[in-house]
Tab-separated table of C-alpha atoms in Angstrom:
chain	number	residue	atom	x	y	z
K	550	MET	CA	-0.001	0.175	-0.125
K	551	THR	CA	1.379	3.507	-0.919
K	552	THR	CA	2.088	6.359	1.649
K	553	SER	CA	-0.844	8.366	-0.215
K	554	ARG	CA	-3.260	5.409	0.198
K	555	ARG	CA	-2.445	4.931	3.960
K	556	ILE	CA	-3.381	8.649	4.351
K	557	LEU	CA	-6.507	8.761	2.502
K	558	LEU	CA	-7.475	5.737	4.618
K	559	ALA	CA	-6.677	7.162	7.860
K	560	GLY	CA	-10.096	8.790	8.390
K	561	SER	CA	-11.939	5.674	7.275
K	562	ALA	CA	-13.605	4.931	10.657
K	563	ALA	CA	-15.571	8.336	10.506
K	564	LEU	CA	-16.919	7.126	6.873
K	565	LEU	CA	-18.735	4.069	8.874
K	566	ALA	CA	-21.075	6.438	10.499
K	567	ALA	CA	-24.625	6.700	9.043
K	568	PRO	CA	-24.499	9.739	6.263
K	569	ARG	CA	-25.955	13.011	7.292
K	570	LEU	CA	-28.384	14.057	4.660
K	571	VAL	CA	-27.284	18.013	3.917
K	572	ARG	CA	-29.936	20.538	2.059
K	573	ALA	CA	-28.830	21.697	-1.008
K	574	GLU	CA	-28.750	25.507	0.337
K	575	GLU	CA	-26.038	24.073	2.686
K	576	SER	CA	-23.788	22.799	0.320
K	577	PRO	CA	-23.005	25.143	-2.726
K	578	GLY	CA	-20.985	23.254	-5.215
K	579	VAL	CA	-22.066	20.049	-4.298
K	580	THR	CA	-24.416	17.555	-6.092
K	581	ALA	CA	-24.896	13.855	-6.124
K	582	THR	CA	-22.138	13.538	-8.709
K	583	GLU	CA	-19.917	16.607	-8.393
K	584	LEU	CA	-17.868	18.389	-5.813
K	585	ARG	CA	-16.943	21.964	-7.242
K	586	ILE	CA	-13.744	23.515	-5.777
K	587	GLY	CA	-11.939	26.803	-6.992
K	588	THR	CA	-8.803	28.653	-6.651
K	589	THR	CA	-7.072	31.821	-7.878
K	590	TYR	CA	-3.327	31.481	-9.145
K	591	ALA	CA	-0.710	33.638	-10.923
K	592	LEU	CA	-0.909	31.648	-14.117
K	593	SER	CA	0.700	34.870	-15.641
K	594	GLY	CA	2.368	37.855	-14.163
K	595	PRO	CA	5.183	38.012	-11.808
K	596	ALA	CA	4.648	35.253	-9.959
K	597	SER	CA	3.770	32.792	-12.633
K	598	ALA	CA	6.478	30.419	-11.703
K	599	TYR	CA	4.061	28.962	-9.193
K	600	SER	CA	1.567	28.061	-11.800
K	601	LEU	CA	2.982	24.529	-11.893
K	602	ILE	CA	1.126	24.192	-8.337
K	603	PRO	CA	-2.572	24.061	-9.625
K	604	LYS	CA	-1.174	22.257	-12.585
K	605	CYS	CA	-0.107	19.428	-10.517
K	606	VAL	CA	-3.067	19.433	-8.194
K	607	THR	CA	-5.418	19.272	-11.486
K	608	ALA	CA	-3.497	16.188	-12.425
K	609	MET	CA	-3.897	14.705	-9.035
K	610	VAL	CA	-7.745	15.445	-9.042
K	611	LYS	CA	-7.680	13.637	-12.538
K	612	ARG	CA	-6.165	10.652	-10.763
K	613	LEU	CA	-8.502	10.516	-7.982
K	614	ASN	CA	-11.557	10.917	-10.160
K	615	GLU	CA	-10.305	7.956	-12.494
K	616	GLU	CA	-10.376	5.988	-8.983
K	617	GLY	CA	-14.002	6.969	-8.152
K	618	GLY	CA	-13.696	10.364	-6.938
K	619	ILE	CA	-14.880	11.286	-3.185
K	620	ALA	CA	-18.099	9.694	-1.916
K	621	GLY	CA	-19.125	8.831	-5.651
K	622	ARG	CA	-18.764	12.213	-6.658
K	623	LYS	CA	-15.988	13.423	-9.157
K	624	ILE	CA	-13.850	17.053	-8.302
K	625	ASN	CA	-14.337	19.829	-10.704
K	626	PHE	CA	-11.380	21.779	-9.890
K	627	LEU	CA	-11.664	25.425	-11.108
K	628	VAL	CA	-8.446	27.241	-11.588
K	629	TYR	CA	-8.503	30.964	-12.526
K	630	ASP	CA	-5.754	33.514	-13.164
K	631	ASP	CA	-5.424	36.660	-11.027
K	632	ALA	CA	-2.006	37.679	-12.456
K	633	TYR	CA	-0.732	38.033	-8.952
K	634	SER	CA	-2.967	41.435	-8.949
K	635	PRO	CA	-4.887	41.664	-5.567
K	636	PRO	CA	-8.127	43.677	-7.445
K	637	ARG	CA	-7.961	40.777	-9.881
K	638	THR	CA	-7.965	38.372	-6.998
K	639	LEU	CA	-11.122	39.638	-5.688
K	640	GLU	CA	-12.983	39.721	-8.852
K	641	GLN	CA	-12.275	35.999	-9.770
K	642	THR	CA	-12.984	35.018	-6.291
K	643	ARG	CA	-16.451	36.652	-6.609
K	644	ARG	CA	-17.051	34.704	-9.741
K	645	LEU	CA	-16.029	31.532	-8.039
K	646	VAL	CA	-18.278	31.991	-4.956
K	647	GLU	CA	-21.241	34.022	-6.601
K	648	GLN	CA	-21.668	32.710	-10.018
K	649	ASP	CA	-19.620	29.174	-10.153
K	650	LYS	CA	-21.125	28.410	-6.542
K	651	VAL	CA	-17.831	26.758	-5.544
K	652	ALA	CA	-18.005	24.535	-2.320
K	653	PHE	CA	-15.018	26.227	-1.109
K	654	LEU	CA	-11.664	27.713	-1.911
K	655	PHE	CA	-8.363	25.688	-1.680
K	656	ASN	CA	-4.541	26.626	-1.936
K	657	ASN	CA	-5.244	30.188	-3.537
K	658	LEU	CA	-1.660	31.712	-4.014
K	659	GLY	CA	0.004	34.726	-2.459
K	660	THR	CA	0.004	36.982	0.442
K	661	PRO	CA	-1.104	40.265	-1.249
K	662	THR	CA	-3.715	38.471	-3.169
K	663	ASN	CA	-5.282	36.506	-0.372
K	664	SER	CA	-5.369	39.433	1.874
K	665	ALA	CA	-7.611	41.197	-0.899
K	666	ILE	CA	-10.141	38.256	-0.399
K	667	HIS	CA	-9.727	37.687	3.327
K	668	ARG	CA	-12.408	39.461	4.813
K	669	TYR	CA	-14.916	38.584	1.857
K	670	VAL	CA	-14.629	34.929	2.232
K	671	ASN	CA	-15.037	34.986	5.950
K	672	GLN	CA	-18.107	37.336	5.996
K	673	ARG	CA	-19.469	34.678	3.546
K	674	LYS	CA	-18.314	31.858	5.652
K	675	VAL	CA	-16.621	30.094	2.464
K	676	PRO	CA	-13.757	27.678	3.636
K	677	HIS	CA	-10.583	29.225	2.268
K	678	LEU	CA	-8.513	26.141	2.668
K	679	PHE	CA	-4.447	25.683	2.831
K	680	LEU	CA	-3.406	28.755	0.987
K	681	ALA	CA	-0.268	28.817	-0.993
K	682	THR	CA	1.542	31.404	1.290
K	683	GLY	CA	3.358	31.281	4.825
K	684	ALA	CA	1.991	34.403	5.935
K	685	ASP	CA	1.534	34.601	9.648
K	686	LYS	CA	-2.008	36.135	9.418
K	687	TRP	CA	-3.359	32.967	8.263
K	688	ALA	CA	-3.565	31.506	11.714
K	689	GLU	CA	-6.055	33.864	13.313
K	690	PRO	CA	-9.092	31.276	13.947
K	691	LYS	CA	-10.869	33.741	16.496
K	692	GLN	CA	-10.967	36.714	13.904
K	693	TYR	CA	-10.892	34.666	10.558
K	694	PRO	CA	-12.239	30.992	11.325
K	695	TRP	CA	-12.658	30.175	7.526
K	696	THR	CA	-9.247	30.804	6.639
K	697	ILE	CA	-6.341	28.331	7.070
K	698	GLY	CA	-2.543	28.152	5.594
K	699	TRP	CA	-0.428	25.067	5.044
K	700	GLN	CA	3.136	25.732	4.824
K	701	PRO	CA	5.209	27.140	7.803
K	702	SER	CA	5.113	30.775	8.586
K	703	TYR	CA	7.367	33.051	7.024
K	704	ARG	CA	7.855	34.837	10.480
K	705	THR	CA	8.931	31.624	11.872
K	706	GLU	CA	11.303	31.093	9.275
K	707	ALA	CA	12.691	34.356	9.621
K	708	GLN	CA	13.109	33.610	13.359
K	709	ILE	CA	15.206	30.527	12.216
K	710	TYR	CA	17.588	32.400	10.034
K	711	ALA	CA	18.191	35.144	12.660
K	712	LYS	CA	18.925	32.694	15.409
K	713	HIS	CA	21.373	30.750	13.088
K	714	ILE	CA	23.041	34.084	12.237
K	715	LEU	CA	23.538	35.100	15.792
K	716	GLU	CA	25.008	31.655	16.556
K	717	GLN	CA	27.716	31.884	13.644
K	718	LYS	CA	28.323	35.618	13.492
K	719	PRO	CA	27.109	37.186	17.071
K	720	GLU	CA	28.367	40.817	15.665
K	721	ALA	CA	26.826	40.611	11.989
K	722	LYS	CA	25.583	43.366	10.253
K	723	ILE	CA	22.356	42.014	8.704
K	724	GLY	CA	20.662	43.076	5.482
K	725	LEU	CA	17.273	42.443	4.969
K	726	LEU	CA	15.721	42.623	1.489
K	727	TYR	CA	11.921	42.125	1.364
K	728	GLN	CA	8.799	42.620	-0.793
K	729	ASN	CA	6.841	45.577	0.560
K	730	ASP	CA	3.506	43.573	1.688
K	731	ASP	CA	2.514	41.315	4.337
K	732	PHE	CA	4.743	38.561	2.642
K	733	GLY	CA	8.080	40.656	3.142
K	734	LYS	CA	6.949	42.227	6.291
K	735	ASP	CA	6.393	38.829	8.101
K	736	TYR	CA	10.601	38.456	7.613
K	737	VAL	CA	11.039	41.631	9.213
K	738	ASN	CA	9.062	40.718	12.275
K	739	GLY	CA	10.634	37.327	12.389
K	740	VAL	CA	14.197	39.064	12.694
K	741	LYS	CA	12.752	41.586	15.079
K	742	ASP	CA	11.215	38.790	17.261
K	743	VAL	CA	14.902	37.517	17.837
K	744	LEU	CA	16.837	40.517	17.678
K	745	GLY	CA	14.599	42.571	19.917
K	746	PRO	CA	16.215	46.059	20.737
K	747	ARG	CA	19.104	45.332	18.949
K	748	PHE	CA	17.410	45.070	15.487
K	749	ASP	CA	17.932	48.722	14.530
K	750	ALA	CA	21.586	48.721	15.318
K	751	MET	CA	22.314	45.288	13.546
K	752	VAL	CA	19.924	45.376	10.581
K	753	LYS	CA	19.754	47.679	7.345
K	754	THR	CA	16.523	46.959	5.541
K	755	ALA	CA	15.551	47.497	1.872
K	756	SER	CA	12.232	46.712	0.147
K	757	HIS	CA	10.909	46.368	-3.170
K	758	GLU	CA	7.408	46.290	-5.001
K	759	ALA	CA	6.170	42.904	-6.640
K	760	THR	CA	5.963	45.162	-9.971
K	761	ASP	CA	9.508	46.234	-9.711
K	762	ALA	CA	11.900	45.230	-12.950
K	763	THR	CA	14.664	44.280	-10.527
K	764	VAL	CA	16.085	44.437	-7.104
K	765	ASP	CA	19.695	45.452	-8.205
K	766	SER	CA	19.818	48.908	-6.558
K	767	GLN	CA	18.674	47.389	-3.073
K	768	LEU	CA	21.372	45.159	-3.208
K	769	VAL	CA	23.896	47.468	-3.973
K	770	SER	CA	22.862	49.640	-0.901
K	771	LEU	CA	22.998	46.780	1.179
K	772	GLN	CA	26.401	46.063	0.514
K	773	ALA	CA	27.679	49.580	0.690
K	774	ALA	CA	26.135	49.532	4.179
K	775	GLY	CA	28.676	46.829	5.125
K	776	CYS	CA	26.350	44.077	5.745
K	777	ASP	CA	27.961	40.367	6.028
K	778	ALA	CA	24.354	38.586	6.261
K	779	LEU	CA	21.663	38.750	3.892
K	780	VAL	CA	18.162	37.503	4.473
K	781	CYS	CA	15.905	37.921	1.509
K	782	GLY	CA	12.124	37.645	1.695
K	783	ILE	CA	11.242	37.752	-2.088
K	784	ILE	CA	9.694	35.877	-4.819
K	785	PRO	CA	11.164	33.532	-7.488
K	786	ARG	CA	11.674	36.218	-10.159
K	787	PHE	CA	13.732	38.357	-7.825
K	788	ALA	CA	15.447	35.459	-6.148
K	789	SER	CA	17.226	34.626	-9.020
K	790	GLN	CA	18.173	38.217	-9.609
K	791	ALA	CA	19.519	38.541	-6.292
K	792	ILE	CA	21.805	35.507	-6.521
K	793	ARG	CA	23.297	36.549	-9.765
K	794	ARG	CA	23.845	40.165	-8.462
K	795	VAL	CA	25.409	39.258	-5.121
K	796	PHE	CA	27.988	36.915	-7.026
K	797	ASP	CA	28.712	39.711	-9.844
K	798	LEU	CA	29.263	42.244	-7.101
K	799	ASN	CA	31.711	39.757	-5.365
K	800	TRP	CA	29.912	40.116	-2.417
K	801	LYS	CA	29.988	37.051	0.217
K	802	PRO	CA	27.602	37.605	2.746
K	803	MET	CA	25.916	34.729	4.849
K	804	MET	CA	22.780	34.651	2.544
K	805	PHE	CA	19.357	33.190	3.249
K	806	MET	CA	16.705	32.999	0.623
K	807	SER	CA	12.895	32.364	1.243
K	808	ASN	CA	12.011	28.640	0.922
K	809	VAL	CA	9.197	29.607	-1.506
K	810	SER	CA	11.943	31.072	-3.841
K	811	VAL	CA	14.821	28.281	-4.088
K	812	SER	CA	13.551	25.817	-6.843
K	813	GLY	CA	16.338	24.538	-8.540
K	814	SER	CA	14.797	24.836	-12.094
K	815	VAL	CA	13.005	28.170	-11.791
K	816	VAL	CA	15.529	29.961	-9.521
K	817	ILE	CA	19.063	28.163	-8.934
K	818	GLU	CA	19.685	27.353	-12.485
K	819	PRO	CA	18.802	30.650	-14.275
K	820	ALA	CA	20.968	32.221	-11.689
K	821	GLY	CA	23.738	29.697	-12.183
K	822	LYS	CA	24.186	26.711	-10.052
K	823	GLU	CA	27.949	27.909	-9.052
K	824	LYS	CA	26.734	31.457	-7.985
K	825	ALA	CA	24.290	29.891	-5.614
K	826	ILE	CA	26.866	28.040	-3.576
K	827	GLY	CA	26.646	28.753	-0.140
K	828	LEU	CA	23.097	29.741	-0.082
K	829	ILE	CA	20.934	29.071	2.938
K	830	THR	CA	17.129	28.169	3.180
K	831	SER	CA	14.950	26.062	5.279
K	832	ASP	CA	12.462	23.474	4.087
K	833	TYR	CA	10.067	20.971	5.288
K	834	ARG	CA	10.051	19.002	1.887
K	835	LYS	CA	12.124	16.335	0.622
K	836	ASP	CA	14.459	17.780	-2.166
K	837	GLN	CA	14.341	15.727	-5.268
K	838	SER	CA	18.273	16.544	-6.027
K	839	ASP	CA	18.977	15.004	-2.719
K	840	PRO	CA	20.488	11.644	-3.404
K	841	SER	CA	19.463	10.119	-0.176
K	842	TRP	CA	16.081	10.083	-1.274
K	843	ALA	CA	16.653	7.836	-4.610
K	844	ASP	CA	15.064	5.012	-2.726
K	845	ASP	CA	12.773	6.723	-0.565
K	846	PRO	CA	9.208	5.014	-0.802
K	847	GLY	CA	7.500	8.540	-0.503
K	848	MET	CA	9.384	9.909	-3.250
K	849	LYS	CA	9.180	7.042	-5.628
K	850	GLU	CA	5.220	7.446	-5.168
K	851	TRP	CA	5.576	10.925	-6.144
K	852	ARG	CA	7.868	10.150	-9.215
K	853	ASP	CA	5.562	7.591	-10.145
K	854	PHE	CA	2.679	9.879	-10.327
K	855	MET	CA	4.955	12.667	-12.185
K	856	ALA	CA	5.966	10.004	-14.794
K	857	ARG	CA	2.064	9.160	-15.301
K	858	TYR	CA	0.482	12.319	-14.968
K	859	ILE	CA	2.826	15.072	-15.687
K	860	PRO	CA	5.446	13.410	-17.806
K	861	ASP	CA	6.808	16.646	-18.964
K	862	GLY	CA	7.286	18.251	-15.591
K	863	GLU	CA	10.663	19.323	-14.190
K	864	LEU	CA	11.609	16.960	-11.282
K	865	GLY	CA	13.841	19.587	-10.003
K	866	ASP	CA	11.073	22.263	-9.426
K	867	ASN	CA	10.095	21.838	-5.694
K	868	ASN	CA	6.594	23.369	-6.440
K	869	TYR	CA	5.558	19.841	-7.725
K	870	THR	CA	6.556	18.346	-4.141
K	871	TYR	CA	4.684	21.069	-2.484
K	872	ALA	CA	1.538	20.445	-4.666
K	873	TYR	CA	1.601	16.754	-3.998
K	874	GLY	CA	1.745	17.370	-0.231
K	875	VAL	CA	-1.003	19.998	-0.143
K	876	GLY	CA	-3.083	17.880	-2.592
K	877	LEU	CA	-3.178	14.813	-0.323
K	878	THR	CA	-3.851	17.078	2.683
K	879	LEU	CA	-7.032	18.148	0.830
K	880	PHE	CA	-8.025	14.590	-0.245
K	881	GLN	CA	-7.815	13.502	3.578
K	882	VAL	CA	-10.050	16.478	4.413
K	883	LEU	CA	-12.379	15.372	1.855
K	884	ARG	CA	-12.272	11.500	3.111
K	885	GLN	CA	-13.264	12.855	6.696
K	886	CYS	CA	-16.079	14.413	5.333
K	887	GLY	CA	-18.069	11.141	4.787
K	888	ASN	CA	-21.335	12.317	2.761
K	889	ASP	CA	-21.634	15.776	4.495
K	890	PHE	CA	-19.743	18.444	2.228
K	891	SER	CA	-21.521	21.358	3.549
K	892	ARG	CA	-19.271	24.275	4.392
K	893	GLY	CA	-19.477	24.043	8.032
K	894	ASN	CA	-18.110	20.224	7.932
K	895	VAL	CA	-15.571	20.772	5.384
K	896	MET	CA	-14.042	23.472	7.668
K	897	LYS	CA	-14.481	21.344	10.807
K	898	GLN	CA	-12.577	18.523	9.215
K	899	ALA	CA	-9.983	20.819	7.889
K	900	THR	CA	-9.425	21.711	11.544
K	901	SER	CA	-9.246	18.321	12.975
K	902	LEU	CA	-6.521	16.704	11.167
K	903	GLN	CA	-4.745	14.081	13.294
K	904	PRO	CA	-0.916	14.193	12.877
K	905	MET	CA	0.116	12.403	9.307
K	906	ALA	CA	3.242	11.981	7.464
K	907	LEU	CA	3.263	12.888	3.651
K	908	PRO	CA	5.298	11.375	0.920
K	909	THR	CA	6.907	14.595	0.024
K	910	LEU	CA	7.673	15.842	3.701
K	911	LEU	CA	10.840	15.569	5.641
K	912	PRO	CA	11.113	12.493	8.145
K	913	GLY	CA	9.510	13.898	11.436
K	914	ILE	CA	7.559	16.636	9.751
K	915	MET	CA	3.676	16.199	9.996
K	916	VAL	CA	0.576	17.974	9.299
K	917	SER	CA	-1.977	18.280	11.894
K	918	THR	CA	-4.604	20.766	13.030
K	919	SER	CA	-6.929	21.628	15.575
K	920	PRO	CA	-9.701	24.482	16.171
K	921	ASP	CA	-7.025	26.385	18.101
K	922	ASN	CA	-4.129	25.295	15.768
K	923	TYR	CA	-4.446	26.930	12.195
K	924	ARG	CA	-0.695	26.015	11.529
K	925	PRO	CA	-0.721	22.455	9.874
K	926	ILE	CA	3.068	22.556	9.495
K	927	ARG	CA	5.261	23.947	11.936
K	928	HIS	CA	8.877	22.286	11.566
K	929	MET	CA	11.643	22.930	9.215
K	930	GLN	CA	15.182	22.226	8.559
K	931	LEU	CA	18.031	24.179	7.620
K	932	GLN	CA	19.784	23.414	4.147
K	933	ARG	CA	22.713	24.743	2.176
K	934	TRP	CA	23.367	24.902	-1.508
K	935	ASP	CA	26.502	22.987	-2.581
K	936	GLY	CA	26.436	23.350	-6.320
K	937	ARG	CA	24.838	20.366	-7.228
K	938	GLY	CA	21.786	20.253	-4.531
K	939	TRP	CA	20.473	20.976	-0.978
K	940	VAL	CA	22.361	19.439	1.913
K	941	ARG	CA	20.464	19.475	4.955
K	942	PHE	CA	22.079	20.386	8.368
K	943	GLY	CA	21.196	20.621	12.040
K	944	LYS	CA	17.956	19.070	13.537
K	945	VAL	CA	14.294	19.786	12.428
K	946	ILE	CA	13.451	23.015	14.360
K	947	GLU	CA	9.812	24.230	15.493
K	948	GLY	CA	10.310	27.829	14.900
K	949	ALA	CA	12.432	29.839	17.561
K	950	GLU	CA	12.390	30.646	21.174
K	951	VAL	CA	12.081	34.491	21.458
């Protein structure tokens, strides 16, 4: 039995209970034969590198439908392009909710874009599940009970980087390059959590807009400020630029990159593998380039899936391993729903996940939720690029003590 099959059977006991018949008005997007789910993604624009995620989830839905679907229903997964533009995200989300009548939203991409619909979906009580963003704000169950993230918080990630810098270079001058929105500001807040009153003396910040052409001037200013450590809270397009520019400047800071912007094929290869040597990030996923996973059953399952359903997919792009993990998490929620796909029960099951391992997650890292825990993944491990792949070091870490 494969890892994902074991995961999907984990909630089987709940399915044995007598099904609750739910009125149609309680369950938009649900018929006797269909379950309609929607998302918005940057299929174009500055964050289009992430478009591989819904491509993978769509393929996973196809596989699931071929196997009989969920509770006798086939999933209809609608993906609309918002071009990473918040006004467009709101427009497309209203279309999904008000015209397409989706049961719920799943894995919408981006911090600024999800921020544009955060209040709207909560007012309408539409489940807003497992967002493709690590902003800390998605874990506020009292204020926004219908929104939940999936991946570790960017703020926690930044705490881990700051702690490592202090351990290795206690007197470091830290450059902090960040996108000027909630995504980037989580990195600022995470570093502040660790440094406290020392932040202003130790850190030089430089921000940029997602629509900027380059981050060259920001990097030049951080080098000129004498920074010998560099933390980057930026998306893939700018990550590749930053790696090249730091190398071309002959600047050699201890450099950290957001874990959402370290894909081998999208970021490292375009920048130049040799130019990224020494780059540090953190992750919760297994990396295809790591030879230690060559015979790993979970990664073999993922590679078999890719060979059958996305044969042209670049295995070095970790957006695919991300998508496989978050997709399996969704399927587990749906299994736990039994025959009740009302929005209230979908949210109840999404926040009632017992600890489970996934094929593409690192050993020791589990997915779990509760009504008070809206952070499904809370552990990561540091890793360093050696010119060929990512090499893990240290232990699996849960955030930082501040």
